[in-house]
Every structure is written in C-alpha cells, then in structure tokens.
Coordinates of C-alpha atoms in Angstrom, one line a residue:
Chain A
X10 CA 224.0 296.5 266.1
X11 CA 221.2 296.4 263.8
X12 CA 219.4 299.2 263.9
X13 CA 215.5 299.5 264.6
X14 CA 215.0 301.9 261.8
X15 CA 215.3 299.2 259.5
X16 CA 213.1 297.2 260.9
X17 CA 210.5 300.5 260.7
X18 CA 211.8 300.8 257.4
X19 CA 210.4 297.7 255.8
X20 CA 207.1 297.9 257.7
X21 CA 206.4 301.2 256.8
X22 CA 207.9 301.1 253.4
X23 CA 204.6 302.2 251.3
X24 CA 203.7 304.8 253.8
X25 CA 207.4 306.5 253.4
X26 CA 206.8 306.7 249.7
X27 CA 203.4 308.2 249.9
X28 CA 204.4 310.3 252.2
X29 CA 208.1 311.0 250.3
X30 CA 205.9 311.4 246.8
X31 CA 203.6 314.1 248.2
X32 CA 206.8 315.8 249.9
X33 CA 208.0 315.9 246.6
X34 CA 204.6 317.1 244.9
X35 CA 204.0 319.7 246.4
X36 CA 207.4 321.6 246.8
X37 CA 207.1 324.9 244.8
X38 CA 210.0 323.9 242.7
X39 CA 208.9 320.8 241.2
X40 CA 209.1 320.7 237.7
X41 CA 206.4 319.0 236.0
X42 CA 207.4 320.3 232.8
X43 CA 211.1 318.2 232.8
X44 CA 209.4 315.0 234.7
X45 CA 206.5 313.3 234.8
X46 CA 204.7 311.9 237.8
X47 CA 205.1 307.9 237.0
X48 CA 208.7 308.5 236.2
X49 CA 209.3 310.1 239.0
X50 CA 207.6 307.1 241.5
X51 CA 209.4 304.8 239.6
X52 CA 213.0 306.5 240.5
X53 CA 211.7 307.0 244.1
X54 CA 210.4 303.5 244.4
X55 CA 214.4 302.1 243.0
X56 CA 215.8 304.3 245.1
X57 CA 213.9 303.6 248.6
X58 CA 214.0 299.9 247.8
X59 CA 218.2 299.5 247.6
X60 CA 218.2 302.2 250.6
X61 CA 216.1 299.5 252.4
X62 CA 218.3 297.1 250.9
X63 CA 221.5 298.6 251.9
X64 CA 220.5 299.8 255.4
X65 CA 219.0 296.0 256.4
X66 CA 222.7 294.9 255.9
X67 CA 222.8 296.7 259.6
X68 CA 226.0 299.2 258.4
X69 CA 226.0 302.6 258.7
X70 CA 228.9 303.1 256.5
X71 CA 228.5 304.7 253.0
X72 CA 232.0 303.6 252.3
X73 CA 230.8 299.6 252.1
X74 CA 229.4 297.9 249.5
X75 CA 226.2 297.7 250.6
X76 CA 225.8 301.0 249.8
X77 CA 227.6 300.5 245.9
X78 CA 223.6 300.0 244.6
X79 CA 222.5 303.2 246.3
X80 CA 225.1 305.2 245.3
X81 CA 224.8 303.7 241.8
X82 CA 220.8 304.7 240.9
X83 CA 221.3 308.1 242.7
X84 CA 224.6 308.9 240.4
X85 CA 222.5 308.1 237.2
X86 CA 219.1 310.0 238.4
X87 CA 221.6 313.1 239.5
X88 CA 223.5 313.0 235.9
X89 CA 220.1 312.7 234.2
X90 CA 218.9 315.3 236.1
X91 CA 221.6 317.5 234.7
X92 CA 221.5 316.7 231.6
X93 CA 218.1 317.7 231.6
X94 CA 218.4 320.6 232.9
X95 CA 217.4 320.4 236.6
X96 CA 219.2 323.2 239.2
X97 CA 221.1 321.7 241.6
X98 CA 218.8 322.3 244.5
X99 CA 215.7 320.9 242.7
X100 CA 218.1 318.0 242.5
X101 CA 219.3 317.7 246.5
X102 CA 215.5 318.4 247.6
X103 CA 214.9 314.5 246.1
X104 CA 217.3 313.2 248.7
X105 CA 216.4 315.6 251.1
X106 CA 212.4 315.0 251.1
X107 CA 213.4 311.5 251.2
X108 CA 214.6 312.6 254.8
X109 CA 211.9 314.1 256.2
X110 CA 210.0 311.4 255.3
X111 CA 212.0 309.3 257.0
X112 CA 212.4 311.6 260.3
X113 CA 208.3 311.8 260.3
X114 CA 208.0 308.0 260.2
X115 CA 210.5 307.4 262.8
X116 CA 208.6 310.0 265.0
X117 CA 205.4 308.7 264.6
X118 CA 206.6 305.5 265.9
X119 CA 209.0 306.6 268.5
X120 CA 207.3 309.4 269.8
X121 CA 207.6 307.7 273.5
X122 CA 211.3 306.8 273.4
X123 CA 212.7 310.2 272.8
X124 CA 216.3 309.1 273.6
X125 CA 215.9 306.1 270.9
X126 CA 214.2 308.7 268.7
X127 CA 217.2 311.3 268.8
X128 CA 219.5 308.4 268.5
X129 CA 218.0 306.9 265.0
X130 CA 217.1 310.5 263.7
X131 CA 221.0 311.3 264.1
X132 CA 222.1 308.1 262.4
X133 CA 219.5 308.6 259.8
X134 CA 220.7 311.9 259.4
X135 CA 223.9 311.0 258.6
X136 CA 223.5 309.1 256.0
X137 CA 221.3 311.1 253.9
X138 CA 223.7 313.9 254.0
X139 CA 226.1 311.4 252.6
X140 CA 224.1 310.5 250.3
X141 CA 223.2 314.2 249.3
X142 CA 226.7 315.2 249.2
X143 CA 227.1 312.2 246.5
X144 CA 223.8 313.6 244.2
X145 CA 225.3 317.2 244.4
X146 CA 229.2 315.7 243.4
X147 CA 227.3 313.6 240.5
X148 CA 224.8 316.8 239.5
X149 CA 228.6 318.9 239.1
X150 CA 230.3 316.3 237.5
X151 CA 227.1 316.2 234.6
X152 CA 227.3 319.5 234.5
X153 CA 230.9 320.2 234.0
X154 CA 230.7 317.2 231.4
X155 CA 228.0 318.8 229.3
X156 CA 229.9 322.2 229.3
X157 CA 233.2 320.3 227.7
X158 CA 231.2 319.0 225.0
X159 CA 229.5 322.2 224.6
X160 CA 233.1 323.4 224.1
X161 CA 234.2 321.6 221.8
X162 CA 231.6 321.6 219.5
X163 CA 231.6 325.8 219.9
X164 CA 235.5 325.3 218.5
X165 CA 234.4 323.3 216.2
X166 CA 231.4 325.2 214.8
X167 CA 233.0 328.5 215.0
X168 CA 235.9 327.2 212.3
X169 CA 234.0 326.7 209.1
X170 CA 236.1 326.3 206.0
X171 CA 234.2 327.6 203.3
X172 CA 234.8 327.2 199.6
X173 CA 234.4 330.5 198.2
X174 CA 235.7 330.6 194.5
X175 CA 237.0 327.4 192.7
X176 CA 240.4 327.3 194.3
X177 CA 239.8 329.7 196.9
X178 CA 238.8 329.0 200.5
X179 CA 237.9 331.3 203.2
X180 CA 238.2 330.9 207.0
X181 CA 236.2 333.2 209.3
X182 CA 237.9 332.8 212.6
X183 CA 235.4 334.0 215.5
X184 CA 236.2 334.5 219.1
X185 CA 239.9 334.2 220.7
X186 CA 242.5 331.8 219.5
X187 CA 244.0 330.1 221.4
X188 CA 246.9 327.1 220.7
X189 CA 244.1 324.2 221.0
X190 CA 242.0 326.2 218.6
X191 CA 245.1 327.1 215.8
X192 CA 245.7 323.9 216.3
X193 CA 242.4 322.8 215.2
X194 CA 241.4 325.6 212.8
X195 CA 245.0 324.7 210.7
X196 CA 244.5 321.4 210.8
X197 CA 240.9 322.2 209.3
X198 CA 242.5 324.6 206.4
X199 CA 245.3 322.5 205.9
X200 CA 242.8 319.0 205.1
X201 CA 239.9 321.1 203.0
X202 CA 243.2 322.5 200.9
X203 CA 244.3 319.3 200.2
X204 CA 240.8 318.0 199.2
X205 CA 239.6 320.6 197.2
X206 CA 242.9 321.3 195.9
X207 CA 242.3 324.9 196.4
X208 CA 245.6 327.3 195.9
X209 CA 244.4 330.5 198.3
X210 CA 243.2 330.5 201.3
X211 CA 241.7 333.7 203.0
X212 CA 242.4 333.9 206.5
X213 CA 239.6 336.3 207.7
X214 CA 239.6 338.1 211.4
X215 CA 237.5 340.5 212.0
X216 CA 235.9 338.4 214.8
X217 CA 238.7 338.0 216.7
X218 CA 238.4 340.2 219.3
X219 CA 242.2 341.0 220.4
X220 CA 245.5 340.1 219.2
X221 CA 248.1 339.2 221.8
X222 CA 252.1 338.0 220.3
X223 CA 251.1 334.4 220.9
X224 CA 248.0 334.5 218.6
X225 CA 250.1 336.8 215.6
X226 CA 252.6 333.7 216.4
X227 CA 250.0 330.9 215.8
X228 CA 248.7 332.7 212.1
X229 CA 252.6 333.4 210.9
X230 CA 252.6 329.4 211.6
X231 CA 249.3 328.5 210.0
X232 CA 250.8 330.4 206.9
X233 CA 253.6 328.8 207.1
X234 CA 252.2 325.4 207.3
X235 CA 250.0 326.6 204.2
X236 CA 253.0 327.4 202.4
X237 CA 254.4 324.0 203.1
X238 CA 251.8 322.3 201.1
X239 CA 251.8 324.8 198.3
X240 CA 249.1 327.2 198.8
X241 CA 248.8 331.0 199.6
X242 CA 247.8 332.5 202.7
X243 CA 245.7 335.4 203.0
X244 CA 245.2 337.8 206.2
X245 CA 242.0 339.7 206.2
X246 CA 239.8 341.7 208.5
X247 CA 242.8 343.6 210.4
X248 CA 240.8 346.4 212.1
X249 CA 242.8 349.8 213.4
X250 CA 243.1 348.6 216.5
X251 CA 244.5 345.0 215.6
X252 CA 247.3 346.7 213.2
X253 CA 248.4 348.8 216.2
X254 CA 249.0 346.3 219.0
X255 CA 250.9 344.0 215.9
X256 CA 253.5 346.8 215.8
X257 CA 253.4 347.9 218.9
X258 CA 254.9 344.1 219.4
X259 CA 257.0 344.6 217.3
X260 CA 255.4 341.6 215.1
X261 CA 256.6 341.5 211.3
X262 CA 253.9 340.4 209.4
X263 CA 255.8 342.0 206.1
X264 CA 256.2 338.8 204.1
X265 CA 252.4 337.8 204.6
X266 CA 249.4 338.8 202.1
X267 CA 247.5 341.4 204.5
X268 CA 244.2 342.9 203.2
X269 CA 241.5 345.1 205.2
X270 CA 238.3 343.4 204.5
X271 CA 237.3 339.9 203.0
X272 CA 236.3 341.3 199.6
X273 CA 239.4 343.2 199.0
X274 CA 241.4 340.0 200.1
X275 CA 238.9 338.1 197.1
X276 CA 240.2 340.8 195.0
X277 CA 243.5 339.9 195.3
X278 CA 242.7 336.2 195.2
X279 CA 241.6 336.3 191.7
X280 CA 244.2 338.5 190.9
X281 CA 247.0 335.8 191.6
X282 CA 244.8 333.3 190.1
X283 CA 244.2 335.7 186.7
X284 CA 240.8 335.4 187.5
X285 CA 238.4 338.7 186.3
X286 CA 235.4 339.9 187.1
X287 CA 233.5 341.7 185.3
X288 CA 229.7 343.4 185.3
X289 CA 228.3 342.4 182.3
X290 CA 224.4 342.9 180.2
X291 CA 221.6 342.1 182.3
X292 CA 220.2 339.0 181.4
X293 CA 216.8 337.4 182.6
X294 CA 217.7 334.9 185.5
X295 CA 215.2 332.0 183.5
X296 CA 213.5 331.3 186.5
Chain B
X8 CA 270.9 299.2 198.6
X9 CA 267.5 300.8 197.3
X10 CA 267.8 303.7 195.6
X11 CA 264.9 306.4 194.6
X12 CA 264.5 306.6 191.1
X13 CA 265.1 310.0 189.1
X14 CA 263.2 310.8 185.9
X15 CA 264.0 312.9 183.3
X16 CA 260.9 314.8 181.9
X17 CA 262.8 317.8 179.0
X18 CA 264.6 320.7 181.1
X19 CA 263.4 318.7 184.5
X20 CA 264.0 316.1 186.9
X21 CA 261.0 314.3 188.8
X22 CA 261.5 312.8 191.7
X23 CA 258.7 310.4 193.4
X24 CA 259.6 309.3 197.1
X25 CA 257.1 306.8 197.7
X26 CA 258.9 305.1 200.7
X27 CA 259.5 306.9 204.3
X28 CA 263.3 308.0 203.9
X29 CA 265.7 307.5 205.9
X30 CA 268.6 309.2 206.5
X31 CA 271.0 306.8 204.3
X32 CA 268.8 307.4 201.6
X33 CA 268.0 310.7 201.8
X34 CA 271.7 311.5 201.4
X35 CA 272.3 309.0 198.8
X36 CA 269.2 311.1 197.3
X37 CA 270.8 314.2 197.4
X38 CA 273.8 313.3 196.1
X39 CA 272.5 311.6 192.7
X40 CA 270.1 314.5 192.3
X41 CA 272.6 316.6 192.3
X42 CA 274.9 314.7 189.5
X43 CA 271.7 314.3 187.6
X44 CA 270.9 318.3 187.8
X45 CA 274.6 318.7 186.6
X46 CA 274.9 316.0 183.7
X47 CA 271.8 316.9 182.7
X48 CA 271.5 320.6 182.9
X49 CA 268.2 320.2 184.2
X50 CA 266.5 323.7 184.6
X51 CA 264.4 322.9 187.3
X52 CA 263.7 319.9 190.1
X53 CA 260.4 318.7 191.1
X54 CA 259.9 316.3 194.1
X55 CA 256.7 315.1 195.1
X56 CA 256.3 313.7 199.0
X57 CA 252.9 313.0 198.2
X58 CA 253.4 309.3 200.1
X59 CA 255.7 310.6 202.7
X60 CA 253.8 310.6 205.8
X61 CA 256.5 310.8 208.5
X62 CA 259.4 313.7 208.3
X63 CA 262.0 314.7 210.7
X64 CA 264.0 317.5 210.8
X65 CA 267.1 315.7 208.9
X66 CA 264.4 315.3 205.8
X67 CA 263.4 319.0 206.2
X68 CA 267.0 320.2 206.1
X69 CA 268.2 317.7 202.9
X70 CA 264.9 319.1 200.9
X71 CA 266.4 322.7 202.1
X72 CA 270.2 321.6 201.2
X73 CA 268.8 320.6 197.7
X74 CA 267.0 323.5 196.8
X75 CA 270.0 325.8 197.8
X76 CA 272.3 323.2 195.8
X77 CA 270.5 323.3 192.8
X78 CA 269.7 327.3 193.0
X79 CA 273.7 327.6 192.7
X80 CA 273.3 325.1 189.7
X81 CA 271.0 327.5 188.1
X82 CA 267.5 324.7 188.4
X83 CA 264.4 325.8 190.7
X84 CA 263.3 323.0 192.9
X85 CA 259.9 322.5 193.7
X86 CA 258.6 320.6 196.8
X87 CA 254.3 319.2 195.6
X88 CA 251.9 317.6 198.0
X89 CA 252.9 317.9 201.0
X90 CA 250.5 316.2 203.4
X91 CA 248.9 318.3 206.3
X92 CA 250.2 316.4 208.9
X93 CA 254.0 316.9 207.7
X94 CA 253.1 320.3 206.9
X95 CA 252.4 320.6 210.7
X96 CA 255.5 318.9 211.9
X97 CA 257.6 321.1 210.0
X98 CA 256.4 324.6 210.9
X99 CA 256.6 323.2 214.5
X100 CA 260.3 322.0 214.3
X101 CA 261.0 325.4 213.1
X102 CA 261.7 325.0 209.8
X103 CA 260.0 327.0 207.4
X104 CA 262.1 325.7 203.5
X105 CA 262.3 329.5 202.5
X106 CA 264.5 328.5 200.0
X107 CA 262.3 326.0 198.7
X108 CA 258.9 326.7 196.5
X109 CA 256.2 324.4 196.7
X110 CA 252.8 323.3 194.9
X111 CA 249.5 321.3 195.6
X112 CA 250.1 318.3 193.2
X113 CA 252.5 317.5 190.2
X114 CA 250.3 318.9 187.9
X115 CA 250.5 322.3 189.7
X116 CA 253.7 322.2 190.7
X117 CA 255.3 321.4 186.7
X118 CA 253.0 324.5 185.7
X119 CA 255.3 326.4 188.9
X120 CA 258.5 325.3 187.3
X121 CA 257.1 326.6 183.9
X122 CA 256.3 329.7 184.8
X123 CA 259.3 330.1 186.8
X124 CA 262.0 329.5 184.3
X125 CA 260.0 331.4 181.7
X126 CA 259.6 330.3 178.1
X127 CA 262.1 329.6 175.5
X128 CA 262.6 331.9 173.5
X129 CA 261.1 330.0 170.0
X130 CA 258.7 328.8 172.1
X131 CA 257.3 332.2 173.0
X132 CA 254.1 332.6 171.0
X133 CA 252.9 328.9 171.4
X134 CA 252.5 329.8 174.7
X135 CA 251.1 333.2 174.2
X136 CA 248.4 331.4 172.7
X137 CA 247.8 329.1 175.2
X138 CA 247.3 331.8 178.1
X139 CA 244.7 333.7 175.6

C-alpha cells in the first residue's frame, strides 16, 4: 500500500525542513559552538532527502534496503557527532525534531480524516523510533571507539623509557599493571636496551598504586627477560606499604636489585658501572 | 651436513649462530663445543644469538646444558645479544638459563668473560693500568 504520507512528503518537502530547522534552532540545547548553521541544513537536507527517498519506495520496513541510504548518512552524522563531542540526547533530538516536524505536517493536512491521521502518525512514528534507536546504537559505538583509542594511547604514554645516564635507562611505571601493559612496557625496555645498548635499567614504581602476586609476577619476568639479553634490572620506588603485601604473599624478590627511591637506585647504577660522582669547583656556566 | 663454525680467540671459543637451529644441529653443536672446550682448554665460551630470531624450548635447554657442561670443564659461557622477542619467549616458557651469564653484544660480553676468569697472573699490572 503506498502510503499517503509520501505523497505529503514530497509536496511539502521545503516546508518540513523549515519547519524541522527552526525545531532544531531553537531547542535550548543546541550547540552552536560544535556546529554551524549551514552545516547543519546541509546534513538535514541529506538526510530528509533519502528519507523521502526511502519512504517513496512504499515499505515500512527498516530492515530493506531502501532504507541502507538512510541508515548510512544517519550512522556517519551520529559517529561525527561523537567524535565531536555531542551528548547523546543533543544527538537523538536531530531525529526526533525531524518527527515532530513530520507529525505537524501530517496534521495540518489531515486534520479532517482523524482515523487516516492516527493511522500515518503511527506508521510515521515507527519508523523514526527505528531510526533513533540506530543514531543512539551509532553515537555508543563512537563513543566506546574513541575511549579504546584513548586507552591505548594512556598505556602507551604512561610507559616512557627514558635514558638517564649513558648506559642507564629508567622506567617510571604509572597506574596499575596489568598483563597487556607488562606486556607492553617490557617489550618497550627490552627494544630501547637493545638500541641504546644500555647495561641497567631502573624499574621505578612509586606510581603504581597496589601490588597484587600477579603484578610482583609480571616484574620478576620483566627481569628476567632483561637478564636474558644481558642487562641488569633495577626495582625502585617500593613504598612501606608495597614491601608489606610482597611478603605477606610470600613473594621472594631476594635475587632482584631493590632500592627505595630512584636516586638511590642511580646510585647503585653507577656503582656497578664504576661510575663516580663527584661535587667539584664551581665554575661559571659560559652562558 | 652443515655445521656451525667454532673459533678460537686465546683462552676462548666464539661461537656465531647465524642460522635458525634446529634440533640436529643444535646437538651436533653441543657436542663439538664441548670437544673443542676440552682439546683446547678453553677458559671460557661465548656464543652470540644475535641472528637467531626464533627459539624453542629445546634451544633454551641445549644453551643451559652447555653452560652446566662447560662450568664442570672449568670455562664460563656467555650467552650476547639476545633479541627482545626471544628474550620474551623464553621467560614465558619458563626458562630463566640461571646457569648461564649473558651480555648486550660481543664486545660486552668478551669484557664479561675477562672479568670473570680474572687476569693472569704476568698479566696483572697491564691491566691495572688499563682500569686507571
């Protein structure tokens, strides 16, 4: 059956964006700061144009293809949405002022057939809810996307290997470790020793918050794995509270290096590499 | 059948595997290694994986045979440049070559050996020099 809608669809096509725009203009919530007024006609105008499209085709069905087109520029204005920063309900009121558009056009022009008015409202109804459900599943998915990538770049940022000494390299471990990140912060140690050649490598963790068996497990095998190449492995930054839970686990770190703070772990760095330090005349810097 | 060269440098013997080894060979390996450590009294054994990018647990076990082998033959063995990725593979199959010590490069790793088997005894103030 093809529905009259359609048919009050085309005719009324400019009015519905007017009217749609200025629905969408003067909601409290629009943010003129994240979209500008021509972009935002131009996504309204793609998008009412394939819903014309789609809904000419006489099926009601979001599952057919007509639909694929619809479904398609909605998906990409919902991801871009999130990506720049939209909340999801500023995002579900553009499909949803797209409705009462709609339900005001059909009014106007039914207003005498209130049966046939109830009947095309309900259809119309459908669809758009549909079709809202599929800009709030896309605005998630953006979202949850963007968070991963946040993720990883957090893991990746928060393992710096940083050359402190010729032949000595530190590596300030921040937040919780976890087997993903051992993995990736020995894979890190293990690639910088081998480039720079360097023979000790300072393990600091005085930002690790806890200490659980698993994690005491995942450092024994980083300096392990550091061993393996030919380099030495130093713990640092144990605080009280770290030192107890390791032997209340009965963890034996005995036949690892294990030093309080960073600089006393230096200390010991230069000593195995006969390095010395010493305070010498003041000089003028030359600059 | 291909066999991995063994080089005599003074008290030592340097190995270079430059192909992935294979079980055959590996034992073949540690067999001539070992009659090479004997004929030769060598004092210490330095084998660089550098080029070995692939290890199972068989390879961890013959470098860990040889090292005991040749502690009992008085020689230190020395495993250099170990790639990160191998490094990886073996602390995750468990095996941890206690037995064995290791160095960053050859370089590093003839310096170990040195140090380890300490100087001879005419030798002793050359090298005092050298360290000042």
């Amino acid at each position: 059956m093809q529905s009259q809608t359609t048919s009050y669809l085309k005719k009324n096509k400019k009015r519905i964006l007017e009217s749609w725009m200025s629905n969408q203009l003067t909601d409290a919530t629009l943010r003129e700061d994240l979209i500008s007024n021509e972009e935002l006609h131009t996504q309204s105008e793609d998008l009412l144009n394939a819903f014309t499209k789609a809904l000419s085709s006489g099926n009601f069905d979001m599952e057919s293809e007509a639909y694929q087109p619809v479904v398609d520029i909605l998906s990409d204005i919902s991801i871009t949405r999130a990506r720049q920063g939209f909340s999801p309900r500023e995002t579900s009121l553009f499909v949803l002022s797209l409705k009462r558009a709609l339900q005001q056009i059909l009014h106007d022009e039914l207003k005498n057939n209130i049966p046939l008015l109830y009947q095309e409202v309900l259809e119309l109804n459908s669809i758009l809810d549909s079709l809202s459900i599929v800009t709030t599943e896309t605005f998630i998915k953006g979202r949850e996307e963007i968070i991963l990538r946040q993720t990883d770049e957090i893991s990746e940022i928060s393992t710096p290997v940083i050359r402190v000494w010729e032949g000595i390299l530190a590596l300030p471990i921040i937040g919780t470790l976890d087997s993903a990140r051992t993995q990736v912060v020995m894979e890190n140690l293990l690639e910088k020793i081998v480039e720079t050649g360097s023979r000790i490598a300072i393990l600091d963790i005085s930002g690790v918050p806890a200490v659980d068996s698993l994690v005491a497990q995942h450092l024994i095998k980083t300096v392990s794995a550091t061993r393996l190449m030919g380099a030495e492995c130093i713990i640092s930054g144990i605080r009280a509270e770290i030192a107890q839970t390791i032997v209340h686990l009965g963890i034996d770190l005995s036949n690892i290096y294990t030093k309080a703070s960073l600089a006393s772990a230096l200390k010991l760095a230069f000593n195995m590499l006969n390095i010395e330090v010493r305070r010498g005349e003041k000089k003028s810097m030359g600059y | 059948m291909d066999r991995i060269p063994i080089l005599k440098m003074g008290e030592f013997l340097l190995v270079t595997i430059q192909v992935d080894l294979y079980d055959r060979l590996a034992l073949t390996l540690e067999s001539d290694l070992m009659n090479m450590v004997s004929r030769t009294e060598a004092k210490g054994v330095l084998i660089d994986i550098s080029s070995v990018s692939i290890v199972d647990s068989f390879m961890g076990r013959i470098l860990g045979n040889i090292a005991s082998m040749s502690k009992i033959m008085d020689a230190e063995t020395v495993v250099v440049g170990m790639q990160p990725a191998v490094a990886i593979t073996l602390v995750e199959l468990g095996l941890t070559l206690s037995g064995v010590h290791t160095a960053l490069d050859v370089e590093m790793g003839m310096e170990l050996l040195r140090n380890k088997i300490g100087p001879k005894p005419n030798e002793e103030e050359d090298l005092y020099d050298d360290i000042i």
